[in-house]
GROMACS .gro file of C-alpha atoms in nm:
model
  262
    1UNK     CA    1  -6.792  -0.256   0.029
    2UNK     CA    2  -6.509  -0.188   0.252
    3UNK     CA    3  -6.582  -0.608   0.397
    4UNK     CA    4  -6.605  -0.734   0.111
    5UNK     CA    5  -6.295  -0.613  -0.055
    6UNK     CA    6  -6.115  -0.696   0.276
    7UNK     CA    7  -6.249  -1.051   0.235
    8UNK     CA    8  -6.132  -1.111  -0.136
    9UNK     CA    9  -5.826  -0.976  -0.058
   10UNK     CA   10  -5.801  -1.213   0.208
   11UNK     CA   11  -5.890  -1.514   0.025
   12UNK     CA   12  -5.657  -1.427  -0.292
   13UNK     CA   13  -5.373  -1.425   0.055
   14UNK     CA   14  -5.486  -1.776   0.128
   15UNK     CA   15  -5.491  -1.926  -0.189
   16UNK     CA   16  -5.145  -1.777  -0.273
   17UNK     CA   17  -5.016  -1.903   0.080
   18UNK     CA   18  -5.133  -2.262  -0.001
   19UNK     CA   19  -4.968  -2.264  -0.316
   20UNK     CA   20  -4.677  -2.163  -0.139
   21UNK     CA   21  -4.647  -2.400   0.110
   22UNK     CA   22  -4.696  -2.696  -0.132
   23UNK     CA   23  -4.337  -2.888  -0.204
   24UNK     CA   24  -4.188  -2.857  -0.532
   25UNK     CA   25  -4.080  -3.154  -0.655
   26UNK     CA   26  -3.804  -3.203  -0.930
   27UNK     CA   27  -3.905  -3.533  -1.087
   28UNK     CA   28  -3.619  -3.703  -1.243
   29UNK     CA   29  -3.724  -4.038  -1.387
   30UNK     CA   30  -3.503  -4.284  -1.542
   31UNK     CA   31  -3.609  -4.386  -1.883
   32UNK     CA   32  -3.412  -4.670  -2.075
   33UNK     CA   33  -3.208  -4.540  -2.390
   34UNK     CA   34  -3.279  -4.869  -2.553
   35UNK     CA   35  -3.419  -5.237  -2.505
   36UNK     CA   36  -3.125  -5.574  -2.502
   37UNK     CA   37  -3.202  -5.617  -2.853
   38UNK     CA   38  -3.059  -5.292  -2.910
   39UNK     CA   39  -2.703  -5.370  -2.741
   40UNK     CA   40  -2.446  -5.464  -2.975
   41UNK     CA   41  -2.196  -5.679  -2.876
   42UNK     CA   42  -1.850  -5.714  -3.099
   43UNK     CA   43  -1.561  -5.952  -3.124
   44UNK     CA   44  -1.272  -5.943  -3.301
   45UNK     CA   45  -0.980  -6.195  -3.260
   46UNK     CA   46  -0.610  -6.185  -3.343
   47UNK     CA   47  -0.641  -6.401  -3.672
   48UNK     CA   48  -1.015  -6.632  -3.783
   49UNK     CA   49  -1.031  -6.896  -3.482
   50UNK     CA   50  -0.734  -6.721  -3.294
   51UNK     CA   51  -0.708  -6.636  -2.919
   52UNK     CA   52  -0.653  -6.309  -2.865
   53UNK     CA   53  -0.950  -6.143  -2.802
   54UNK     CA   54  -1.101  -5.813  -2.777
   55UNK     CA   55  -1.465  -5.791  -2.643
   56UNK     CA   56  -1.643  -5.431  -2.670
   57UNK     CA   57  -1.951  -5.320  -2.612
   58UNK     CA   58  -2.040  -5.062  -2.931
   59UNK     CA   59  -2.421  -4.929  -2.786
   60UNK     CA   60  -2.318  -4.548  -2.680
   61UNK     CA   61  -2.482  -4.465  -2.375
   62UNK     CA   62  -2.452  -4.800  -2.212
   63UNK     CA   63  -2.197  -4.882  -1.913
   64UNK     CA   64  -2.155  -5.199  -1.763
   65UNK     CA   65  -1.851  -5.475  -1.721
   66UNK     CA   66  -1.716  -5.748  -1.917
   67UNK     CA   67  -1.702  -6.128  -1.753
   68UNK     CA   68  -1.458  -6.342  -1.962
   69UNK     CA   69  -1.432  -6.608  -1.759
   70UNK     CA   70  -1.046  -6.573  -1.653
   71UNK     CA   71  -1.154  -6.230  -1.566
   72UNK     CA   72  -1.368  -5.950  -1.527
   73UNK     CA   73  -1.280  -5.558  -1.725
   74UNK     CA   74  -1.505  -5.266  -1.581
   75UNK     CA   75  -1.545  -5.117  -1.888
   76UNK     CA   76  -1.707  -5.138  -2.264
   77UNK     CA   77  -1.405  -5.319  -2.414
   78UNK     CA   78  -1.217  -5.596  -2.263
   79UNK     CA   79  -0.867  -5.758  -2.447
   80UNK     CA   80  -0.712  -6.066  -2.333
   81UNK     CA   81  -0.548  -6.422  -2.435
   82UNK     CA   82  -0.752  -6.665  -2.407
   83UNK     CA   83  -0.654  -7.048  -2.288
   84UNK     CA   84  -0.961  -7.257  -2.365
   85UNK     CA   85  -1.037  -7.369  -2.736
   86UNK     CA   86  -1.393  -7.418  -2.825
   87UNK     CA   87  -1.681  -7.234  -2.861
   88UNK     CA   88  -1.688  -6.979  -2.569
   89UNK     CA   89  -1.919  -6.773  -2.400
   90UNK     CA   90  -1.883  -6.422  -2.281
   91UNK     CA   91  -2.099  -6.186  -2.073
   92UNK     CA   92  -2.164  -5.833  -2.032
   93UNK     CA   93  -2.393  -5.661  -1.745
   94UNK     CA   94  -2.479  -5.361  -1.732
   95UNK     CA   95  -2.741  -5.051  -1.738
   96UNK     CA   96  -3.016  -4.937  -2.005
   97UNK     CA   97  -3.109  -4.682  -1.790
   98UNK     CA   98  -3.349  -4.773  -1.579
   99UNK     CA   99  -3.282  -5.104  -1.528
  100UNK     CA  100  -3.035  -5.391  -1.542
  101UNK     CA  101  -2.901  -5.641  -1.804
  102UNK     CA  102  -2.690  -5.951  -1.899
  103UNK     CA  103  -2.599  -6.047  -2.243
  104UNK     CA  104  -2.390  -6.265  -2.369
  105UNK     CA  105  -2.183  -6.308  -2.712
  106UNK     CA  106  -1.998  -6.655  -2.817
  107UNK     CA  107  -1.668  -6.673  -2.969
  108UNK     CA  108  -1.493  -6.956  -3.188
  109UNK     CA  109  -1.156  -7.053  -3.088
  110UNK     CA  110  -0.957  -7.289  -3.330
  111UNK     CA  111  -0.606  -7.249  -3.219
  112UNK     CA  112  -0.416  -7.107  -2.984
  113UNK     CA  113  -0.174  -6.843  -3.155
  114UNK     CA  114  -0.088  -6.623  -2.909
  115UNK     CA  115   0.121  -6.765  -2.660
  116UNK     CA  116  -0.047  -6.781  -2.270
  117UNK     CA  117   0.111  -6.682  -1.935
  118UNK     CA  118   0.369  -6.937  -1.854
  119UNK     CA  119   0.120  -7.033  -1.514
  120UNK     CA  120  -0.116  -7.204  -1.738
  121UNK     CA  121   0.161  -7.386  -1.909
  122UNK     CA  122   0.271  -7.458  -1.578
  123UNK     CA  123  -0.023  -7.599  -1.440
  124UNK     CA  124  -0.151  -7.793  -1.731
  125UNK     CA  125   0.139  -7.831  -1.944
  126UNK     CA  126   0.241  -7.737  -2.319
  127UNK     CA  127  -0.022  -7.982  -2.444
  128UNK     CA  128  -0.291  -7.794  -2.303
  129UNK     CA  129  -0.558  -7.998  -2.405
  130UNK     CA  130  -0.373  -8.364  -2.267
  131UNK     CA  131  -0.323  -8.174  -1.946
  132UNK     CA  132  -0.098  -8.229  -1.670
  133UNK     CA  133  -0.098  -8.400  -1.390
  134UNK     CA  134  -0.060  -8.359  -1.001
  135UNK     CA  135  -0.006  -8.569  -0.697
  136UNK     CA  136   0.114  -8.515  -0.316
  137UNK     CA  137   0.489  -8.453  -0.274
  138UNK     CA  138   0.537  -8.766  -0.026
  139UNK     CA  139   0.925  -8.681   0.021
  140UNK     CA  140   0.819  -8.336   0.223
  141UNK     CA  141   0.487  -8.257   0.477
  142UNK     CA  142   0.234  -8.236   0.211
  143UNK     CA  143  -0.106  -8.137   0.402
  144UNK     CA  144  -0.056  -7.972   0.714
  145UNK     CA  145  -0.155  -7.720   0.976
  146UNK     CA  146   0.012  -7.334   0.968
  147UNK     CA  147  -0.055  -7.033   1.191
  148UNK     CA  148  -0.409  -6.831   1.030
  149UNK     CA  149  -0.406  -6.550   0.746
  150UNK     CA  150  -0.061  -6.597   0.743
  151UNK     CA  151   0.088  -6.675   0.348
  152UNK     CA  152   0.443  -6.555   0.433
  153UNK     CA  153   0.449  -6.800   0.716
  154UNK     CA  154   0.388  -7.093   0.480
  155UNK     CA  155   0.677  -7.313   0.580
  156UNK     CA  156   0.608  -7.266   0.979
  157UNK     CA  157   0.446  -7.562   1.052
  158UNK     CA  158   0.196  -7.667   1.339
  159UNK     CA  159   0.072  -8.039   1.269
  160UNK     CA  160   0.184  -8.229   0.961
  161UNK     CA  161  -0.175  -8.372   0.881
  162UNK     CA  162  -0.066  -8.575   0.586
  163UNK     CA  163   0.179  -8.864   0.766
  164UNK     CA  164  -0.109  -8.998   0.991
  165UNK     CA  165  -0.475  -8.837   0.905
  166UNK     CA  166  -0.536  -8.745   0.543
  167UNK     CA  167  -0.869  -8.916   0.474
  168UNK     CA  168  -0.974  -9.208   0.234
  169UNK     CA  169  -0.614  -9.274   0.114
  170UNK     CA  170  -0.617  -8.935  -0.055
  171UNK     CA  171  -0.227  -8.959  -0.033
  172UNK     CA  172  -0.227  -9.145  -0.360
  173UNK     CA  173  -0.478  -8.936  -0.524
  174UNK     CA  174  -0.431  -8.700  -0.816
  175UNK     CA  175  -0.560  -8.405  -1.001
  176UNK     CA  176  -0.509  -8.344  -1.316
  177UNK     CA  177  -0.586  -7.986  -1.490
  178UNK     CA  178  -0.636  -7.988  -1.885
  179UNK     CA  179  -0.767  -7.704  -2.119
  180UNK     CA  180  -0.967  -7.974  -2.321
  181UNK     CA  181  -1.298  -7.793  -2.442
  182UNK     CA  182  -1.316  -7.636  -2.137
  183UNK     CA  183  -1.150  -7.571  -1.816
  184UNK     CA  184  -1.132  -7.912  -1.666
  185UNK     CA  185  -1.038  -8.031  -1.296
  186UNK     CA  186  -1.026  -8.455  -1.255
  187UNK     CA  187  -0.973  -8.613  -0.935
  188UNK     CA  188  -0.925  -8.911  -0.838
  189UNK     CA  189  -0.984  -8.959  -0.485
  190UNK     CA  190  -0.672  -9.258  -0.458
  191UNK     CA  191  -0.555  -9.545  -0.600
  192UNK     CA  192  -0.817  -9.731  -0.824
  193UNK     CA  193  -1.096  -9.474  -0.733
  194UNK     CA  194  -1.375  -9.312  -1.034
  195UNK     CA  195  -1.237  -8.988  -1.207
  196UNK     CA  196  -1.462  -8.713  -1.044
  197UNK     CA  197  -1.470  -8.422  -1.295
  198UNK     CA  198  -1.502  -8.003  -1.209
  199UNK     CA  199  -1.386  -7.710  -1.364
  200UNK     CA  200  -1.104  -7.460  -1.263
  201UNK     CA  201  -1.032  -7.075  -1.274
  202UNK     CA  202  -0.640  -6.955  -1.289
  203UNK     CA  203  -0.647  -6.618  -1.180
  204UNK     CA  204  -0.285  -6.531  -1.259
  205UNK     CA  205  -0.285  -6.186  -1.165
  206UNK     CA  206  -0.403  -6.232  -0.844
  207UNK     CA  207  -0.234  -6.596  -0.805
  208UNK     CA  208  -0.559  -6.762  -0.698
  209UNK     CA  209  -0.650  -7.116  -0.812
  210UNK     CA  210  -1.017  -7.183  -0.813
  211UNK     CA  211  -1.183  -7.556  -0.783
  212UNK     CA  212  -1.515  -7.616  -0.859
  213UNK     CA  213  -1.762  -7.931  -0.857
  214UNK     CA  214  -1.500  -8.146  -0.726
  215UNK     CA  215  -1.297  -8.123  -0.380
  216UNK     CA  216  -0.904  -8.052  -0.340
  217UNK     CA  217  -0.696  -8.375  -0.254
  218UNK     CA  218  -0.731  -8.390   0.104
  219UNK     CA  219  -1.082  -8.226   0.132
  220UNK     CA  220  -1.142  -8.233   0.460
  221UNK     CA  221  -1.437  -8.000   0.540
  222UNK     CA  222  -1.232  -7.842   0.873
  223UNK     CA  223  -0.921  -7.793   0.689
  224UNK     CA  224  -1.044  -7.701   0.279
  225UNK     CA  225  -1.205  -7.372   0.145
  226UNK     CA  226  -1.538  -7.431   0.162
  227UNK     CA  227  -1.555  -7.217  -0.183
  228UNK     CA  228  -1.263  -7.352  -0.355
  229UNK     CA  229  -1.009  -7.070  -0.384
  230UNK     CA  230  -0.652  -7.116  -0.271
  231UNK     CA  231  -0.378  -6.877  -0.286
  232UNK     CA  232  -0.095  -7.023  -0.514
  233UNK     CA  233   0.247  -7.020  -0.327
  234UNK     CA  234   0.421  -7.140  -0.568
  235UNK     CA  235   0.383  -7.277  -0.911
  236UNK     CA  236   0.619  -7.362  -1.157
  237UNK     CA  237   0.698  -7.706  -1.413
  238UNK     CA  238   0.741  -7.947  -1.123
  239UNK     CA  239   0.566  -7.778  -0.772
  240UNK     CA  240   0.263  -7.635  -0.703
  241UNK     CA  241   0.195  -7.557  -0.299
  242UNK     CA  242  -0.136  -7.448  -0.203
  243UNK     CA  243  -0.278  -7.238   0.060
  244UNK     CA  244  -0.586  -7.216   0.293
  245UNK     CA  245  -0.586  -6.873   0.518
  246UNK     CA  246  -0.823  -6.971   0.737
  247UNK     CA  247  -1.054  -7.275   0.807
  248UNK     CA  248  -1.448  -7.271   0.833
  249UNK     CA  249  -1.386  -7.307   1.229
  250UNK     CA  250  -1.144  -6.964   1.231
  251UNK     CA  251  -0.826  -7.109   1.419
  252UNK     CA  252  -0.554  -7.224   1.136
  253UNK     CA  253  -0.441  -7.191   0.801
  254UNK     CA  254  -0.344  -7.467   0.608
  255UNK     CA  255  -0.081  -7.578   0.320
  256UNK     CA  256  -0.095  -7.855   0.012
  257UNK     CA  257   0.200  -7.955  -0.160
  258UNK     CA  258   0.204  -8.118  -0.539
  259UNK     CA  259   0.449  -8.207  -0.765
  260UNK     CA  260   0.394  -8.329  -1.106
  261UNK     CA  261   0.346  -8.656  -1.218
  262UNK     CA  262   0.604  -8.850  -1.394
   0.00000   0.00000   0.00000
């Protein structure tokens, strides 16, 4: 009796050791709160057709960002002035839960009646959609070489490019920047050459001018960003001077100077 009872007590010890020794484990699973159909996007504008714009996101629960195309907001709602008449497209990204989404909501614009930041009138003048535009400034250096990641040093010159190398005659190019539909960059390589046609992103509160789809005058692979963005030195009515930090190759920086066309 006395072996047996030692043996179930010893087995009941075994079985409460192995239970013991196995890991507890605190599942924590992500569910979604709701599907993309279930995300409600609103807009609401500063008058019908107008272009001041607030973008939220109204589905509790759900975070994400706001891209507006001039701009991103890292929250549900997003208000801003928008340049571009048309019919325009807006995205938000963000999180059901357990996984990721994009949607996107479209907004009419009819007129423009809030006034912009003076840089877009700047750049593509007060008849937004006719544009405005740009070609070298001949009577200074207008493409040349500058000491690397070096904006404040802007004016120190190391080679002035633009008297003997600029290629294919780009010296009597142009670019013209217009708000027509869209956000529209034209080029025209030099005299006589086919309009070449991209788009364009002001950033105005970080003074960066975007290119896309078509090349800065003077778009020499060594010398241009090989995405596109240029820090604006200066832009007003009449000048607009950009800059290149840094080539592809690492060893200079590099400065374009505009004026507007008469």
């Amino acid at each position: 009796m006395k072996i047996k009872t030692i043996l179930k007590i010893l087995i009941v010890f075994l079985v409460f050791t192995a239970v013991a020794c196995d890991p507890i484990v605190d599942e924590d699973i992500l569910q979604n709160i709701t599907d993309i159909d279930g995300v409600e996007l609103v807009a609401t504008q500063s008058t019908p057709g107008g272009n001041g714009i607030t973008l939220k996101m109204a589905t509790p629960g759900v975070t994400g960002y706001w891209d507006y195309n001039i701009g991103r907001a890292f929250s549900d709602e997003a208000s801003f002035v928008y340049p571009i008449p048309g019919n325009n497209t807006f995205t938000f990204t963000g999180s059901l839960g357990a996984e990721f989404f994009t949607k996107t909501i479209d907004v009419q614009i009819d007129v423009l009646d809030q006034p912009l930041d003076q840089d877009w009138y700047d750049l593509v003048g007060e008849n937004t959609t006719q544009g405005k535009t740009w070609i070298f400034n001949q009577s200074v250096p207008f493409w040349y070489m500058i000491a690397p990641n070096n904006i404040d040093g802007w004016e120190g010159l190391w080679w002035n490019a633009g008297e003997c190398c600029i290629n294919d005659g780009q010296e009597n190019g142009s670019m013209t920047f217009n708000l027509d539909g869209a956000a529209n960059y034209i080029r025209v390589a030099t005299t006589g050459a086919a309009p070449e046609t991209g788009s364009f992103v002001l950033d105005v509160a970080n003074q960066k001018l975007t290119l896309s789809g078509v090349k800065i005058l003077g778009d020499d692979a060594n010398r241009a960003n090989p995405d596109g963005v240029y820090d604006i030195i200066r832009l007003t009515d009449t000048e607009l001077i950009l800059h290149n930090a840094l080539t592809p190759a690492g060893d200079s920086g590099w400065v374009w100077r505009f004026v507007a066309e008469e």
